[in-house]
Coordinates of C-alpha atoms in Angstrom, one line a residue:
M1 CA -0.1 -0.1 0.1
E2 CA 2.9 2.4 1.0
Q3 CA 4.7 1.6 -2.1
N4 CA 1.8 2.5 -4.6
K5 CA 1.3 5.7 -2.8
I6 CA 5.1 6.3 -3.7
L7 CA 4.4 5.5 -7.0
N8 CA 1.3 7.9 -7.3
K9 CA 3.2 10.3 -5.7
I10 CA 5.9 10.0 -8.4
I11 CA 3.6 9.7 -11.6
E12 CA 2.1 12.6 -10.2
Q13 CA 4.8 15.2 -10.0
K14 CA 5.8 13.8 -13.4
L15 CA 2.5 14.9 -15.1
L16 CA 2.8 17.9 -13.5
S17 CA 6.1 18.7 -14.8
G18 CA 5.4 17.5 -18.1
E19 CA 8.0 14.8 -18.0
I20 CA 5.1 12.0 -18.8
K21 CA 1.9 12.5 -20.6
L22 CA -1.5 11.3 -19.0
N23 CA -2.7 9.5 -22.2
D24 CA 0.3 7.3 -22.2
V25 CA 0.0 6.7 -18.2
L26 CA -3.9 5.5 -19.1
Q27 CA -2.4 3.2 -22.0
S28 CA 0.4 1.4 -19.6
L29 CA -1.3 1.8 -16.3
N30 CA -4.5 0.3 -14.4
P31 CA -6.6 3.6 -13.3
D32 CA -7.8 1.7 -10.6
D33 CA -4.5 2.2 -9.0
F34 CA -4.4 5.8 -9.2
P35 CA -7.5 7.1 -7.1
F36 CA -7.0 10.8 -7.5
I37 CA -5.2 11.1 -10.8
F38 CA -8.3 9.2 -12.4
S39 CA -11.2 8.2 -10.6
K40 CA -11.7 11.6 -9.0
L41 CA -11.1 13.4 -12.0
K42 CA -12.6 11.0 -13.9
L43 CA -9.9 11.9 -16.5
Q44 CA -10.0 8.2 -18.1
E45 CA -13.4 8.9 -19.6
F46 CA -11.9 11.4 -22.3
P47 CA -12.1 9.4 -25.4
K48 CA -8.6 8.2 -26.9
D49 CA -9.0 10.1 -30.0
Y50 CA -9.6 13.5 -28.4
L51 CA -6.5 14.8 -29.5
T52 CA -6.7 13.4 -32.7
E53 CA -8.0 14.8 -35.8
S54 CA -10.7 13.0 -37.5
G55 CA -9.8 13.3 -41.3
E56 CA -12.6 15.1 -43.2
D57 CA -15.2 15.7 -41.0
V58 CA -13.4 17.7 -38.4
Y59 CA -16.5 18.8 -36.3
H60 CA -16.4 15.0 -35.1
S61 CA -12.8 15.5 -34.0
K62 CA -13.0 17.1 -30.3
K63 CA -10.7 20.2 -31.5
F64 CA -10.7 22.4 -34.3
C65 CA -7.6 23.7 -35.9
V66 CA -7.6 27.0 -36.8
S67 CA -6.8 26.6 -40.1
K68 CA -9.8 24.6 -40.9
F69 CA -12.4 26.1 -38.4
D70 CA -13.6 28.2 -41.4
S71 CA -14.8 25.4 -43.3
V72 CA -16.9 24.1 -41.1
N73 CA -20.4 24.3 -41.4
R74 CA -22.0 23.0 -38.3
T75 CA -22.1 25.0 -35.3
P76 CA -19.1 25.0 -32.9
F77 CA -18.8 23.5 -29.6
Q78 CA -21.3 25.4 -27.0
I79 CA -18.4 25.0 -24.1
G80 CA -14.7 25.2 -24.9
L81 CA -11.0 26.4 -24.5
I82 CA -9.3 28.4 -27.0
T83 CA -5.3 28.3 -26.8
A84 CA -2.9 30.8 -27.9
D85 CA -2.6 29.3 -31.2
G86 CA -6.4 29.4 -32.5
T87 CA -7.1 25.6 -31.5
I88 CA -10.7 25.0 -30.0
Y89 CA -10.9 22.3 -27.4
N90 CA -14.7 20.7 -26.7
A91 CA -15.4 20.9 -23.2
T92 CA -19.2 20.6 -23.7
E93 CA -18.9 16.8 -22.1
F94 CA -16.4 17.2 -19.7
E95 CA -16.2 21.3 -18.5
H96 CA -13.9 23.5 -18.3
L97 CA -11.8 22.2 -15.3
R98 CA -11.5 18.7 -16.3
T99 CA -10.6 19.5 -19.8
C100 CA -8.1 22.3 -18.9
T101 CA -6.8 19.5 -16.6
F102 CA -6.7 16.7 -19.3
L103 CA -5.1 19.0 -21.5
K104 CA -2.0 20.2 -19.3
L105 CA -1.3 16.7 -18.5
N106 CA -1.2 15.7 -22.1
G107 CA 1.3 18.8 -22.7
I108 CA -0.8 21.3 -24.4
D109 CA 0.5 24.6 -23.5
L110 CA -2.5 26.7 -21.8
R111 CA -0.6 29.9 -21.7
G112 CA -2.8 32.7 -22.7
C113 CA -5.8 30.4 -23.1
L114 CA -9.5 31.4 -22.9
R115 CA -12.7 29.9 -22.1
Y116 CA -15.9 30.5 -23.7
R117 CA -19.8 29.6 -23.2
I118 CA -22.3 30.3 -26.1
S119 CA -25.3 31.1 -24.6
N120 CA -28.4 32.5 -26.3
S121 CA -26.4 32.7 -29.3
E122 CA -23.9 35.2 -27.4
V123 CA -20.3 33.9 -27.2
L124 CA -19.1 34.6 -23.5
L125 CA -15.5 34.9 -22.8
Y126 CA -13.7 33.9 -19.8
P127 CA -9.7 33.8 -18.6
G128 CA -8.3 30.2 -18.9
Y129 CA -5.7 28.5 -16.7
G130 CA -2.7 30.2 -17.8
S131 CA -4.2 33.2 -19.1
I132 CA -2.0 35.2 -16.7
E133 CA 1.6 34.0 -15.1
R134 CA 0.8 32.1 -12.0
I135 CA 3.3 32.2 -9.3
E136 CA 1.8 29.5 -7.3
E137 CA 3.5 25.8 -7.2
E138 CA 1.7 23.2 -8.3
T139 CA 2.7 20.3 -6.0
S140 CA -0.1 18.0 -6.7
L141 CA -3.2 17.7 -9.2
E142 CA -5.8 18.5 -5.9
N143 CA -3.4 21.6 -5.5
F144 CA -3.7 22.4 -9.6
C145 CA -7.5 22.0 -9.3
N146 CA -8.1 24.1 -6.3
S147 CA -5.9 26.9 -7.2
W148 CA -7.3 26.7 -10.9
E149 CA -11.0 27.1 -9.3
H150 CA -9.5 30.2 -6.5
F151 CA -8.1 32.0 -9.3
Y152 CA -11.1 32.4 -11.5
D153 CA -13.3 33.0 -8.1
N154 CA -11.2 35.7 -7.7
F155 CA -9.9 36.9 -10.6
D156 CA -9.1 40.8 -10.6
Y157 CA -10.3 42.4 -13.9
N158 CA -9.3 45.8 -12.6
N159 CA -5.3 45.0 -12.8
N160 CA -5.0 42.5 -15.6
L161 CA -5.6 42.2 -18.8
I162 CA -5.5 38.7 -21.1
E163 CA -3.1 39.5 -24.1
L164 CA -4.8 37.7 -27.3
T165 CA -3.2 36.3 -30.2
A166 CA -4.3 36.7 -33.7
N167 CA -5.2 33.5 -34.1
Q168 CA -7.3 33.8 -30.9
V169 CA -8.8 36.8 -32.7
K170 CA -10.0 35.2 -35.7
T171 CA -11.4 31.8 -33.7
I172 CA -13.4 34.6 -32.0
R173 CA -14.5 36.4 -34.9
T174 CA -15.7 32.6 -36.4
L175 CA -17.2 31.6 -33.4
V176 CA -19.5 34.9 -33.5
L177 CA -20.1 34.4 -36.9
K178 CA -21.3 31.2 -37.1
Q179 CA -24.5 32.4 -34.9
S180 CA -26.3 33.8 -37.9
A181 CA -25.9 34.5 -41.5
N182 CA -26.6 38.2 -40.9
N183 CA -22.9 39.0 -39.9
D184 CA -22.9 42.5 -39.2
D185 CA -25.7 42.2 -36.6
V186 CA -23.9 39.2 -35.3
I187 CA -20.5 41.6 -35.1
Y188 CA -22.1 44.5 -33.3
G189 CA -24.1 42.0 -31.1
F190 CA -21.1 40.6 -29.8
L191 CA -19.7 44.0 -28.9
L192 CA -22.8 44.7 -27.2
S193 CA -22.5 42.0 -25.3
L194 CA -18.9 43.0 -24.3
V195 CA -20.5 45.6 -22.1
K196 CA -22.2 42.9 -20.1
Q197 CA -19.0 41.0 -19.5
K198 CA -15.9 42.0 -17.4
D199 CA -13.6 44.3 -19.2
L200 CA -11.1 41.2 -20.2
F201 CA -9.2 42.3 -23.0
G202 CA -9.2 46.4 -22.9
L203 CA -11.5 46.9 -25.5
L204 CA -13.9 48.8 -23.5
K205 CA -11.9 52.2 -22.5
P206 CA -9.5 54.4 -24.4
S207 CA -6.1 52.4 -24.1
H208 CA -4.4 55.4 -21.9
T209 CA -6.9 55.3 -19.4
Y210 CA -5.7 51.7 -18.5
P211 CA -2.8 51.1 -15.8
E212 CA 0.5 52.2 -17.5
N213 CA 1.2 48.5 -17.2
L214 CA -1.9 47.4 -19.2
Q215 CA -2.0 50.0 -21.9
K216 CA 0.2 48.5 -24.3
I217 CA -2.1 44.9 -24.1
A218 CA -4.9 46.9 -24.4
K219 CA -4.1 48.7 -27.4
Y220 CA -2.6 45.4 -29.1
N221 CA -6.0 43.7 -28.4
K222 CA -8.0 46.7 -29.7
L223 CA -6.1 46.8 -32.8
T224 CA -6.3 43.1 -33.5
F225 CA -9.9 43.7 -33.1
Q226 CA -10.1 46.0 -35.6
D227 CA -8.3 44.1 -38.0
Y228 CA -10.3 40.8 -38.1
F229 CA -13.6 42.5 -37.1
G230 CA -13.5 45.2 -39.5
L231 CA -14.2 47.9 -36.9
T232 CA -13.2 51.3 -36.5
Q233 CA -12.1 53.1 -33.3
E234 CA -15.8 54.9 -33.2
D235 CA -17.2 51.6 -33.1
F236 CA -15.3 50.8 -29.7
E237 CA -15.8 54.4 -28.3
N238 CA -19.8 53.5 -29.1
I239 CA -19.8 50.3 -26.9
K240 CA -20.1 52.0 -23.9
Y241 CA -23.1 53.9 -24.9
H242 CA -24.9 50.9 -26.1
T243 CA -25.3 52.8 -29.6
I244 CA -22.8 51.2 -31.9
K245 CA -23.4 52.8 -35.3
K246 CA -23.6 50.8 -38.8

């Protein structure tokens, strides 16, 4: 029993450090012998092909690569994660926390990732684990999960902005446009929906009004949104008045 506990701890540390990947462990070890890693988090329920693209019918894959996402005709996953390279990972069946844990333990880079949820045709965006640099040491999977939840329960929107990549903005745009055939109305509706959300990207105020350490991020995000959404500075200025002009 003691030997099994030691082995559990060794594997846990190697998973967290990235020395080994969860899928490799699942294939070679009995999940019943690792109660927290597998049973409690139920990570063994993820399909074996989750990280594999499924040929031409990419919708049935558990992820969308940004290069293929525009060509998919069906509606996107209702809940997911968007990594910095623009890839969407399906979290609909597995929830954000378990999905994020599963991806981290399989070596997926979560730095700068976003969570999203589609509700009433609105694309709602939230910070994802790894959105900003963390200093907490993850000594166990339980610690990892607890710190993840604590981070989002106490996220300081006044002193943090998420710096987006161009690929993430492209993916966000595709998510938005897939909600309706009337692209203009949907884009402006998305901008209006940002008013109801937290100021996550620095889009809702002039860049110079943010704290000095956030001004560069706010300016970059705004310019990137302008490029991919075909917006003007006036559009952003009108967001706060709920009177975006067409």
